[in-house]
Amino acid sequence: MRQFSPVMIQQQLYTRERSGIFRGTEGFDTVAASDGLDPIFIKKQLHPFCGYDAPAELTSRGIKEAASYPPAIHLFHAEGGETVLGRSVYQPVDFTGLRSAFLTHNYVIPSARLDEIVTDYGRYLEADFAEKYYPEIGRELPELENLPQMSERPQYQPSPLFGLPAGKLLDELKLGEQGFKRLLFAVMTAVGEGRKKVYVALDVPPEQISQYALALLKVLFACLPFELRRRIGFITYAKEPQSRKFIHLQFVERGSLRPGDREIEKEYVFDLASGRMPQDEVDEGRQPYLDFVWSRLGELESLKEFHRFADDMLSGREMQSRALLSVYHELCVFYQIEADRWDLYENHKLTVLRGLLSYLEPVGSADSIIRLNDIFLAAFDREFDRVKQQNIAELEVVECFRDYYRLDRRNYGPKLVNYLILAINNTLTEGNTELAYSLYALVESQPELSRAFFDTVLKHGELSTRLFEPYIQNKLAEAHEPKEVLNIVHGWAVAHSELMRNASFKECAATGLTEKLRKQQSLLPAVHMVLENIGKWKETDLLDSGMTLADSELVERLSLTAKGLLLDQLELDKLTRDQVVSAAFLGKADAFAGLQLEGRQRSLVAMLQVLYEWFTQRDPKEDIFRKLSPGDKKRVQELGRRWLQSSIEVAQFGRIVLAFQQEADHGPATYNQVLDYLQRYAHEKETIYEFMLWSQGQPWFLESRAIAPAYSSAILTYFEKHDRDAFKSKDYRNRYFGKAGAQLAKVFAGAQMELSSPLKRFLAQNGKKVRMTLLILASCLVVVAGVLVVLQQQGVFEPKAPVEATPPQAPASSPEPEVFVYADKVIGGDGKETTSLVFLFSGEDQCKAFVPSALTIESPGKSAQQFMNLKYKASCAVESNGTGNAGAPEGVNQGADDKKNATKTEGKQEASQSDKSGQSGNTKTDATDSADKTKATDTKNKTAADKAVTSDANKLGDASKPDKSASAKNDVTKDVYPRVIVSLGMKLDVPTGSVIKLADQQFTVITREEAESKLNPIEMPKN
């Protein structure tokens, strides 16, 4: 990549030719360039500015002369810092002579020479350019040391416009004062902020657009600060307004700025032919720089001095701020004040002082701002003179002087302190206390300034009385809490150690603290807070004194003041337990040392310390009230009872007892009061039982190592009045009463007896007599029973023959379901256990119509399980061994015959049994044998049925194996009931109550015994 020469000017020519540097065919291209220009730079930076559109007004008139067409001169600063100055001119014919063309000639000035345009902008505006390209010069253009000038041409005649005074030129262009200010404002804003473009349509013939534009640019450059000259980009002629990169100002053909054009309506538009200009952009009367420039329009050279001043002041600031118009407003005012234009300062004091401070900070700025520093100090001197003449200072102005104190406290500090003393004194003299205290606050906002100010004031007794004492009194009065007072006192004592010897300050501090403490609703916590904070001051060293703040007389004064107020104002009965326990200073023996205590105060101190000891010690002693008078003791005990109401628990039992103590060496005067108190405030009666267990080991409840009789009586009274059912609870007996020691157990036993029923008390008192009586009665009963047995054996009580009666009709029962199901476990030939469902039917037709190939099982607490393509075996025909009724098992028929025979033989009472209802009739005693036979037969039938079911299930579980047992046992019935056995193919727990769903039918699983008992054996028709 080629590099630009750091000092040489490069050239480039662009026009229409047979070929160019970047294209080998006919057309517009760069035809020649300096060797130092990079091709990429040419294409990206220069080519966009190579072009020309002829004015519509000239083309419409058919003008052919090239001199009639205005040249388009452009200047911009590329991204790399290079300055590009070029010109595009109209050419009636190109190299072919058939069509029009244009020629653009660009100079590229290295960034190292950027400042040339600042001071020598005239050479840029009057530079000379090539009029035509001659192929003979070749493709390479030479590098130049300086820009060629029009004045170097032979027979050159300068444009008369360049010699016109600025005022006359503006008149010709119809730009008055407001119009020029608005134009200058627009140009400076567009260059400084870069948000808008400026379009200007001069009211001149198109042939003269560039001439007038260059003349106006010469005036504008003279008015622009140096930094904006380094940045501005312009074009002297364009046919239409068009936003272009790097270009801030464009001069366009007259009539091209059409009203309502959305492309330009947000830009700065100056149509001088129609008089259309931006109306609201310039705030009249508040544009110091524009006013300053206009005042120097007749002598523009005089602006150079200000521009140098401004450039020096901005040398150390950020690049972005150096191009802002507001900066030059400030600097213009400073510059004029420096030239004794103090009227500008008087009209804008705050703006001037704040502006000066912005340049003077931070500390150590460039030496170039010394001129601004001198302006600031000159302004301070003017204000100092004003307060010396007893004028009132302005708060905002004083704030600026305070802020300057950080920059130069060594030289400026003493003078500022004197200024502040005079300013505050003047306001107090005038009675303007609000302003005076605002000035005080302003002084305190700077710690070092505050110390310097008050050190000076406190060294002079008169100033201290005049300026310090009223101020400190006001600060303490404005405090809301005692802690704020302490913070104020602490801060001032640390900052000004001489206040430790200032009697007025001590008095003010004590008075301020007292006033705030009096307003506290809870005085004891407030005093404790004060003493606690004062105690921390021992860590604070006083400057130049060699002692800590806690050792000073001031601290002792504040401490005694707080304690004395506590004893004078405290209402003991309003204290809470937390307030006393939190006041740790009460635990010190010398807590109130230094105070001259009187009778009431001494009594109050004793009560406070007793309360603190009572409720902070883990095991308070019984002699804790020894220092109190009887009246004070009673008062303290009543307060303690109130505190303990909400905390009835084992840990507080000792404190509760002390609340009822009357003499140190004797227990409570009445135990009933203690138990009544517990019964009233304990949340649970179990707490009272715990108290009783706890009390058996306490000396207050013992006499001669035994439970005091009065206490035993109180326990009995408690149970009788409040808890008569206590001993009925086995849980209470185990948890509480059963754990009592021997002495207390006797008391509980007595109470239990007193609370028992009269009968129980009678038996307890006459136990031996009652036992003898019961023994005699039992012997008599045995004799009578023996006699009755003998008489019965002799037939004395034999009943007469009963009269045959019709047995009562059994109530009609609701029809039972005809299908029953139970689950059965089956072990196959391979030893694997599976589950089968056995469905029993009351008729063969139901059995034959039953097809259980798919079903769903819903068990309680389990998700439903579906089974598909199940294997099942139906046994719907009832078979027998060929004897008796066909299809009925032998045992069943025999049992039926036996029942009939038994009934005929006796002839007294008919015995019938219903298998469905489970009820049986009564038979005569002599028919017992027949009934036993029937029972045996039934048992045999059941066994045979079980074996048949098991055999069929085993066959279904192992279908591949032949059934060998069926042919061998012809004497055993295969099926007692029609049934279908469904194999689930797996082991599954199907509990009773499970629901079996088949299509729209559902069955409930019952036990096997229930299923068989609900069906009578099926009686087949006889042959």
PDB file of C-alpha atoms in Angstrom, residues 311-498:
ATOM      1  CA  ASP A 311      -7.349  27.933  20.638  1.00  0.00           C
ATOM      2  CA  ASP A 312      -4.909  28.198  23.542  1.00  0.00           C
ATOM      3  CA  MET A 313      -7.659  27.848  26.155  1.00  0.00           C
ATOM      4  CA  LEU A 314      -9.008  24.719  24.428  1.00  0.00           C
ATOM      5  CA  SER A 315      -5.692  23.017  23.838  1.00  0.00           C
ATOM      6  CA  GLY A 316      -6.117  20.583  26.696  1.00  0.00           C
ATOM      7  CA  ARG A 317      -9.812  19.808  26.321  1.00  0.00           C
ATOM      8  CA  GLU A 318     -11.587  16.987  24.543  1.00  0.00           C
ATOM      9  CA  MET A 319     -11.795  17.192  20.754  1.00  0.00           C
ATOM     10  CA  GLN A 320     -15.577  17.081  20.692  1.00  0.00           C
ATOM     11  CA  SER A 321     -16.027  20.025  23.058  1.00  0.00           C
ATOM     12  CA  ARG A 322     -13.516  22.148  21.164  1.00  0.00           C
ATOM     13  CA  ALA A 323     -15.903  22.562  18.219  1.00  0.00           C
ATOM     14  CA  LEU A 324     -19.064  23.513  20.159  1.00  0.00           C
ATOM     15  CA  LEU A 325     -20.494  26.975  19.668  1.00  0.00           C
ATOM     16  CA  SER A 326     -21.334  27.291  23.388  1.00  0.00           C
ATOM     17  CA  VAL A 327     -17.635  27.071  24.224  1.00  0.00           C
ATOM     18  CA  TYR A 328     -16.891  30.084  22.087  1.00  0.00           C
ATOM     19  CA  HIS A 329     -19.716  32.019  23.687  1.00  0.00           C
ATOM     20  CA  GLU A 330     -17.979  31.556  27.065  1.00  0.00           C
ATOM     21  CA  LEU A 331     -14.494  32.276  25.796  1.00  0.00           C
ATOM     22  CA  CYS A 332     -15.701  35.359  23.982  1.00  0.00           C
ATOM     23  CA  VAL A 333     -17.079  36.746  27.246  1.00  0.00           C
ATOM     24  CA  PHE A 334     -13.856  35.905  29.108  1.00  0.00           C
ATOM     25  CA  TYR A 335     -11.827  37.548  26.390  1.00  0.00           C
ATOM     26  CA  GLN A 336     -13.858  40.743  26.573  1.00  0.00           C
ATOM     27  CA  ILE A 337     -13.826  40.810  30.394  1.00  0.00           C
ATOM     28  CA  GLU A 338     -10.081  40.519  30.267  1.00  0.00           C
ATOM     29  CA  ALA A 339     -10.231  43.641  28.098  1.00  0.00           C
ATOM     30  CA  ASP A 340     -12.125  45.441  30.916  1.00  0.00           C
ATOM     31  CA  ARG A 341     -15.621  44.667  29.698  1.00  0.00           C
ATOM     32  CA  TRP A 342     -16.790  44.053  33.320  1.00  0.00           C
ATOM     33  CA  ASP A 343     -20.318  44.911  32.359  1.00  0.00           C
ATOM     34  CA  LEU A 344     -20.472  41.424  30.836  1.00  0.00           C
ATOM     35  CA  TYR A 345     -19.479  39.961  34.228  1.00  0.00           C
ATOM     36  CA  GLU A 346     -22.026  42.009  36.141  1.00  0.00           C
ATOM     37  CA  ASN A 347     -24.791  40.857  33.816  1.00  0.00           C
ATOM     38  CA  HIS A 348     -23.779  37.185  33.898  1.00  0.00           C
ATOM     39  CA  LYS A 349     -21.879  36.626  37.159  1.00  0.00           C
ATOM     40  CA  LEU A 350     -22.801  33.035  37.780  1.00  0.00           C
ATOM     41  CA  THR A 351     -22.309  32.008  34.136  1.00  0.00           C
ATOM     42  CA  VAL A 352     -18.884  33.648  34.007  1.00  0.00           C
ATOM     43  CA  LEU A 353     -17.648  32.201  37.306  1.00  0.00           C
ATOM     44  CA  ARG A 354     -18.935  28.707  36.592  1.00  0.00           C
ATOM     45  CA  GLY A 355     -17.454  28.860  33.108  1.00  0.00           C
ATOM     46  CA  LEU A 356     -14.084  29.920  34.447  1.00  0.00           C
ATOM     47  CA  LEU A 357     -14.111  27.105  37.017  1.00  0.00           C
ATOM     48  CA  SER A 358     -14.801  24.542  34.297  1.00  0.00           C
ATOM     49  CA  TYR A 359     -11.524  25.555  32.619  1.00  0.00           C
ATOM     50  CA  LEU A 360      -9.529  25.833  35.841  1.00  0.00           C
ATOM     51  CA  GLU A 361     -10.356  22.293  36.970  1.00  0.00           C
ATOM     52  CA  PRO A 362      -8.799  19.856  37.365  1.00  0.00           C
ATOM     53  CA  VAL A 363      -5.838  21.066  39.328  1.00  0.00           C
ATOM     54  CA  GLY A 364      -2.670  21.134  37.268  1.00  0.00           C
ATOM     55  CA  SER A 365      -4.237  22.207  33.970  1.00  0.00           C
ATOM     56  CA  ALA A 366      -2.119  23.738  31.251  1.00  0.00           C
ATOM     57  CA  ASP A 367      -0.321  26.980  31.903  1.00  0.00           C
ATOM     58  CA  SER A 368      -2.379  28.562  29.130  1.00  0.00           C
ATOM     59  CA  ILE A 369      -5.309  28.938  31.548  1.00  0.00           C
ATOM     60  CA  ILE A 370      -3.368  31.328  33.766  1.00  0.00           C
ATOM     61  CA  ARG A 371      -5.172  34.130  31.966  1.00  0.00           C
ATOM     62  CA  LEU A 372      -8.507  32.609  32.994  1.00  0.00           C
ATOM     63  CA  ASN A 373      -7.296  32.180  36.583  1.00  0.00           C
ATOM     64  CA  ASP A 374      -6.404  35.856  36.667  1.00  0.00           C
ATOM     65  CA  ILE A 375      -9.875  36.742  35.436  1.00  0.00           C
ATOM     66  CA  PHE A 376     -11.442  34.651  38.242  1.00  0.00           C
ATOM     67  CA  LEU A 377      -9.304  36.254  40.962  1.00  0.00           C
ATOM     68  CA  ALA A 378     -10.091  39.689  39.566  1.00  0.00           C
ATOM     69  CA  ALA A 379     -13.791  38.877  39.866  1.00  0.00           C
ATOM     70  CA  PHE A 380     -13.245  37.698  43.470  1.00  0.00           C
ATOM     71  CA  ASP A 381     -11.533  40.975  44.311  1.00  0.00           C
ATOM     72  CA  ARG A 382     -14.521  42.871  42.992  1.00  0.00           C
ATOM     73  CA  GLU A 383     -16.862  40.832  45.196  1.00  0.00           C
ATOM     74  CA  PHE A 384     -14.577  41.246  48.215  1.00  0.00           C
ATOM     75  CA  ASP A 385     -14.707  44.984  47.803  1.00  0.00           C
ATOM     76  CA  ARG A 386     -18.480  44.793  47.721  1.00  0.00           C
ATOM     77  CA  VAL A 387     -18.784  43.002  51.080  1.00  0.00           C
ATOM     78  CA  LYS A 388     -16.254  45.372  52.616  1.00  0.00           C
ATOM     79  CA  GLN A 389     -18.748  48.066  51.764  1.00  0.00           C
ATOM     80  CA  GLN A 390     -21.334  46.060  53.796  1.00  0.00           C
ATOM     81  CA  ASN A 391     -23.195  44.776  50.749  1.00  0.00           C
ATOM     82  CA  ILE A 392     -24.980  41.423  50.929  1.00  0.00           C
ATOM     83  CA  ALA A 393     -23.199  38.590  49.134  1.00  0.00           C
ATOM     84  CA  GLU A 394     -25.010  36.395  46.614  1.00  0.00           C
ATOM     85  CA  LEU A 395     -25.160  32.748  47.682  1.00  0.00           C
ATOM     86  CA  GLU A 396     -24.481  31.361  44.178  1.00  0.00           C
ATOM     87  CA  VAL A 397     -21.441  33.601  43.800  1.00  0.00           C
ATOM     88  CA  VAL A 398     -20.093  32.497  47.194  1.00  0.00           C
ATOM     89  CA  GLU A 399     -20.534  28.845  46.131  1.00  0.00           C
ATOM     90  CA  CYS A 400     -18.231  29.500  43.166  1.00  0.00           C
ATOM     91  CA  PHE A 401     -15.569  30.995  45.465  1.00  0.00           C
ATOM     92  CA  ARG A 402     -15.921  27.987  47.804  1.00  0.00           C
ATOM     93  CA  ASP A 403     -15.353  25.586  44.900  1.00  0.00           C
ATOM     94  CA  TYR A 404     -12.236  27.515  43.910  1.00  0.00           C
ATOM     95  CA  TYR A 405     -10.853  26.941  47.424  1.00  0.00           C
ATOM     96  CA  ARG A 406      -9.989  23.347  46.447  1.00  0.00           C
ATOM     97  CA  LEU A 407      -7.723  24.637  43.684  1.00  0.00           C
ATOM     98  CA  ASP A 408      -5.611  27.094  45.628  1.00  0.00           C
ATOM     99  CA  ARG A 409      -6.226  26.961  49.362  1.00  0.00           C
ATOM    100  CA  ARG A 410      -2.703  28.060  50.265  1.00  0.00           C
ATOM    101  CA  ASN A 411      -2.740  31.478  48.598  1.00  0.00           C
ATOM    102  CA  TYR A 412      -6.429  31.997  48.305  1.00  0.00           C
ATOM    103  CA  GLY A 413      -7.661  30.400  51.579  1.00  0.00           C
ATOM    104  CA  PRO A 414      -7.015  33.188  54.136  1.00  0.00           C
ATOM    105  CA  LYS A 415      -8.524  35.786  51.876  1.00  0.00           C
ATOM    106  CA  LEU A 416     -11.627  33.651  51.285  1.00  0.00           C
ATOM    107  CA  VAL A 417     -12.047  33.128  55.056  1.00  0.00           C
ATOM    108  CA  ASN A 418     -12.039  36.872  55.614  1.00  0.00           C
ATOM    109  CA  TYR A 419     -14.493  37.316  52.771  1.00  0.00           C
ATOM    110  CA  LEU A 420     -16.850  34.735  54.338  1.00  0.00           C
ATOM    111  CA  ILE A 421     -16.605  36.330  57.793  1.00  0.00           C
ATOM    112  CA  LEU A 422     -17.616  39.678  56.326  1.00  0.00           C
ATOM    113  CA  ALA A 423     -20.365  38.143  54.182  1.00  0.00           C
ATOM    114  CA  ILE A 424     -21.985  36.275  57.106  1.00  0.00           C
ATOM    115  CA  ASN A 425     -21.627  39.215  59.461  1.00  0.00           C
ATOM    116  CA  ASN A 426     -23.330  41.501  56.932  1.00  0.00           C
ATOM    117  CA  THR A 427     -26.301  39.142  56.539  1.00  0.00           C
ATOM    118  CA  LEU A 428     -26.726  38.801  60.321  1.00  0.00           C
ATOM    119  CA  THR A 429     -26.538  42.563  60.693  1.00  0.00           C
ATOM    120  CA  GLU A 430     -29.281  42.948  58.109  1.00  0.00           C
ATOM    121  CA  GLY A 431     -31.368  40.312  59.930  1.00  0.00           C
ATOM    122  CA  ASN A 432     -31.268  37.920  56.985  1.00  0.00           C
ATOM    123  CA  THR A 433     -30.754  34.791  59.107  1.00  0.00           C
ATOM    124  CA  GLU A 434     -31.932  32.444  56.344  1.00  0.00           C
ATOM    125  CA  LEU A 435     -29.137  33.571  54.027  1.00  0.00           C
ATOM    126  CA  ALA A 436     -26.679  33.568  56.926  1.00  0.00           C
ATOM    127  CA  TYR A 437     -27.371  29.928  57.787  1.00  0.00           C
ATOM    128  CA  SER A 438     -27.181  29.009  54.108  1.00  0.00           C
ATOM    129  CA  LEU A 439     -23.703  30.562  54.065  1.00  0.00           C
ATOM    130  CA  TYR A 440     -22.801  28.593  57.209  1.00  0.00           C
ATOM    131  CA  ALA A 441     -23.937  25.368  55.520  1.00  0.00           C
ATOM    132  CA  LEU A 442     -21.900  26.276  52.479  1.00  0.00           C
ATOM    133  CA  VAL A 443     -18.804  26.724  54.648  1.00  0.00           C
ATOM    134  CA  GLU A 444     -19.370  23.386  56.423  1.00  0.00           C
ATOM    135  CA  SER A 445     -19.714  21.552  53.123  1.00  0.00           C
ATOM    136  CA  GLN A 446     -15.948  21.929  52.665  1.00  0.00           C
ATOM    137  CA  PRO A 447     -14.302  20.343  55.753  1.00  0.00           C
ATOM    138  CA  GLU A 448     -10.980  22.078  55.312  1.00  0.00           C
ATOM    139  CA  LEU A 449     -12.616  25.418  54.621  1.00  0.00           C
ATOM    140  CA  SER A 450     -14.901  24.935  57.650  1.00  0.00           C
ATOM    141  CA  ARG A 451     -11.970  24.248  59.919  1.00  0.00           C
ATOM    142  CA  ALA A 452     -10.046  27.248  58.675  1.00  0.00           C
ATOM    143  CA  PHE A 453     -13.105  29.497  59.018  1.00  0.00           C
ATOM    144  CA  PHE A 454     -14.147  28.476  62.548  1.00  0.00           C
ATOM    145  CA  ASP A 455     -10.583  28.313  63.822  1.00  0.00           C
ATOM    146  CA  THR A 456     -10.289  31.958  62.868  1.00  0.00           C
ATOM    147  CA  VAL A 457     -13.665  32.800  64.442  1.00  0.00           C
ATOM    148  CA  LEU A 458     -12.979  30.940  67.709  1.00  0.00           C
ATOM    149  CA  LYS A 459      -9.626  32.686  68.182  1.00  0.00           C
ATOM    150  CA  HIS A 460     -11.386  36.009  68.475  1.00  0.00           C
ATOM    151  CA  GLY A 461     -13.786  36.268  71.396  1.00  0.00           C
ATOM    152  CA  GLU A 462     -15.955  38.885  69.773  1.00  0.00           C
ATOM    153  CA  LEU A 463     -16.284  36.904  66.540  1.00  0.00           C
ATOM    154  CA  SER A 464     -17.016  33.758  68.534  1.00  0.00           C
ATOM    155  CA  THR A 465     -19.853  35.459  70.364  1.00  0.00           C
ATOM    156  CA  ARG A 466     -21.133  37.041  67.190  1.00  0.00           C
ATOM    157  CA  LEU A 467     -20.776  34.257  64.640  1.00  0.00           C
ATOM    158  CA  PHE A 468     -20.251  30.932  66.430  1.00  0.00           C
ATOM    159  CA  GLU A 469     -22.563  30.778  69.442  1.00  0.00           C
ATOM    160  CA  PRO A 470     -25.801  31.641  67.611  1.00  0.00           C
ATOM    161  CA  TYR A 471     -24.878  29.210  64.876  1.00  0.00           C
ATOM    162  CA  ILE A 472     -24.156  26.235  67.136  1.00  0.00           C
ATOM    163  CA  GLN A 473     -27.296  26.914  69.155  1.00  0.00           C
ATOM    164  CA  ASN A 474     -29.341  26.868  65.971  1.00  0.00           C
ATOM    165  CA  LYS A 475     -27.735  23.614  64.761  1.00  0.00           C
ATOM    166  CA  LEU A 476     -28.477  21.874  68.047  1.00  0.00           C
ATOM    167  CA  ALA A 477     -32.022  23.189  68.037  1.00  0.00           C
ATOM    168  CA  GLU A 478     -32.587  21.821  64.517  1.00  0.00           C
ATOM    169  CA  ALA A 479     -31.530  18.319  65.572  1.00  0.00           C
ATOM    170  CA  HIS A 480     -34.432  15.865  65.879  1.00  0.00           C
ATOM    171  CA  GLU A 481     -32.971  13.148  68.093  1.00  0.00           C
ATOM    172  CA  PRO A 482     -30.457  13.000  70.953  1.00  0.00           C
ATOM    173  CA  LYS A 483     -28.123  11.046  68.688  1.00  0.00           C
ATOM    174  CA  GLU A 484     -28.034  13.945  66.231  1.00  0.00           C
ATOM    175  CA  VAL A 485     -27.005  16.247  69.074  1.00  0.00           C
ATOM    176  CA  LEU A 486     -24.186  13.867  70.007  1.00  0.00           C
ATOM    177  CA  ASN A 487     -23.031  13.666  66.388  1.00  0.00           C
ATOM    178  CA  ILE A 488     -22.910  17.464  66.146  1.00  0.00           C
ATOM    179  CA  VAL A 489     -21.011  17.793  69.415  1.00  0.00           C
ATOM    180  CA  HIS A 490     -18.608  15.015  68.479  1.00  0.00           C
ATOM    181  CA  GLY A 491     -17.915  16.444  65.035  1.00  0.00           C
ATOM    182  CA  TRP A 492     -17.199  19.929  66.323  1.00  0.00           C
ATOM    183  CA  ALA A 493     -15.093  18.701  69.239  1.00  0.00           C
ATOM    184  CA  VAL A 494     -12.917  16.621  66.929  1.00  0.00           C
ATOM    185  CA  ALA A 495     -12.543  19.383  64.346  1.00  0.00           C
ATOM    186  CA  HIS A 496     -11.914  22.162  66.885  1.00  0.00           C
ATOM    187  CA  SER A 497     -10.290  20.848  70.045  1.00  0.00           C
ATOM    188  CA  GLU A 498     -10.267  24.338  71.575  1.00  0.00           C
TER     189      GLU A 498
END
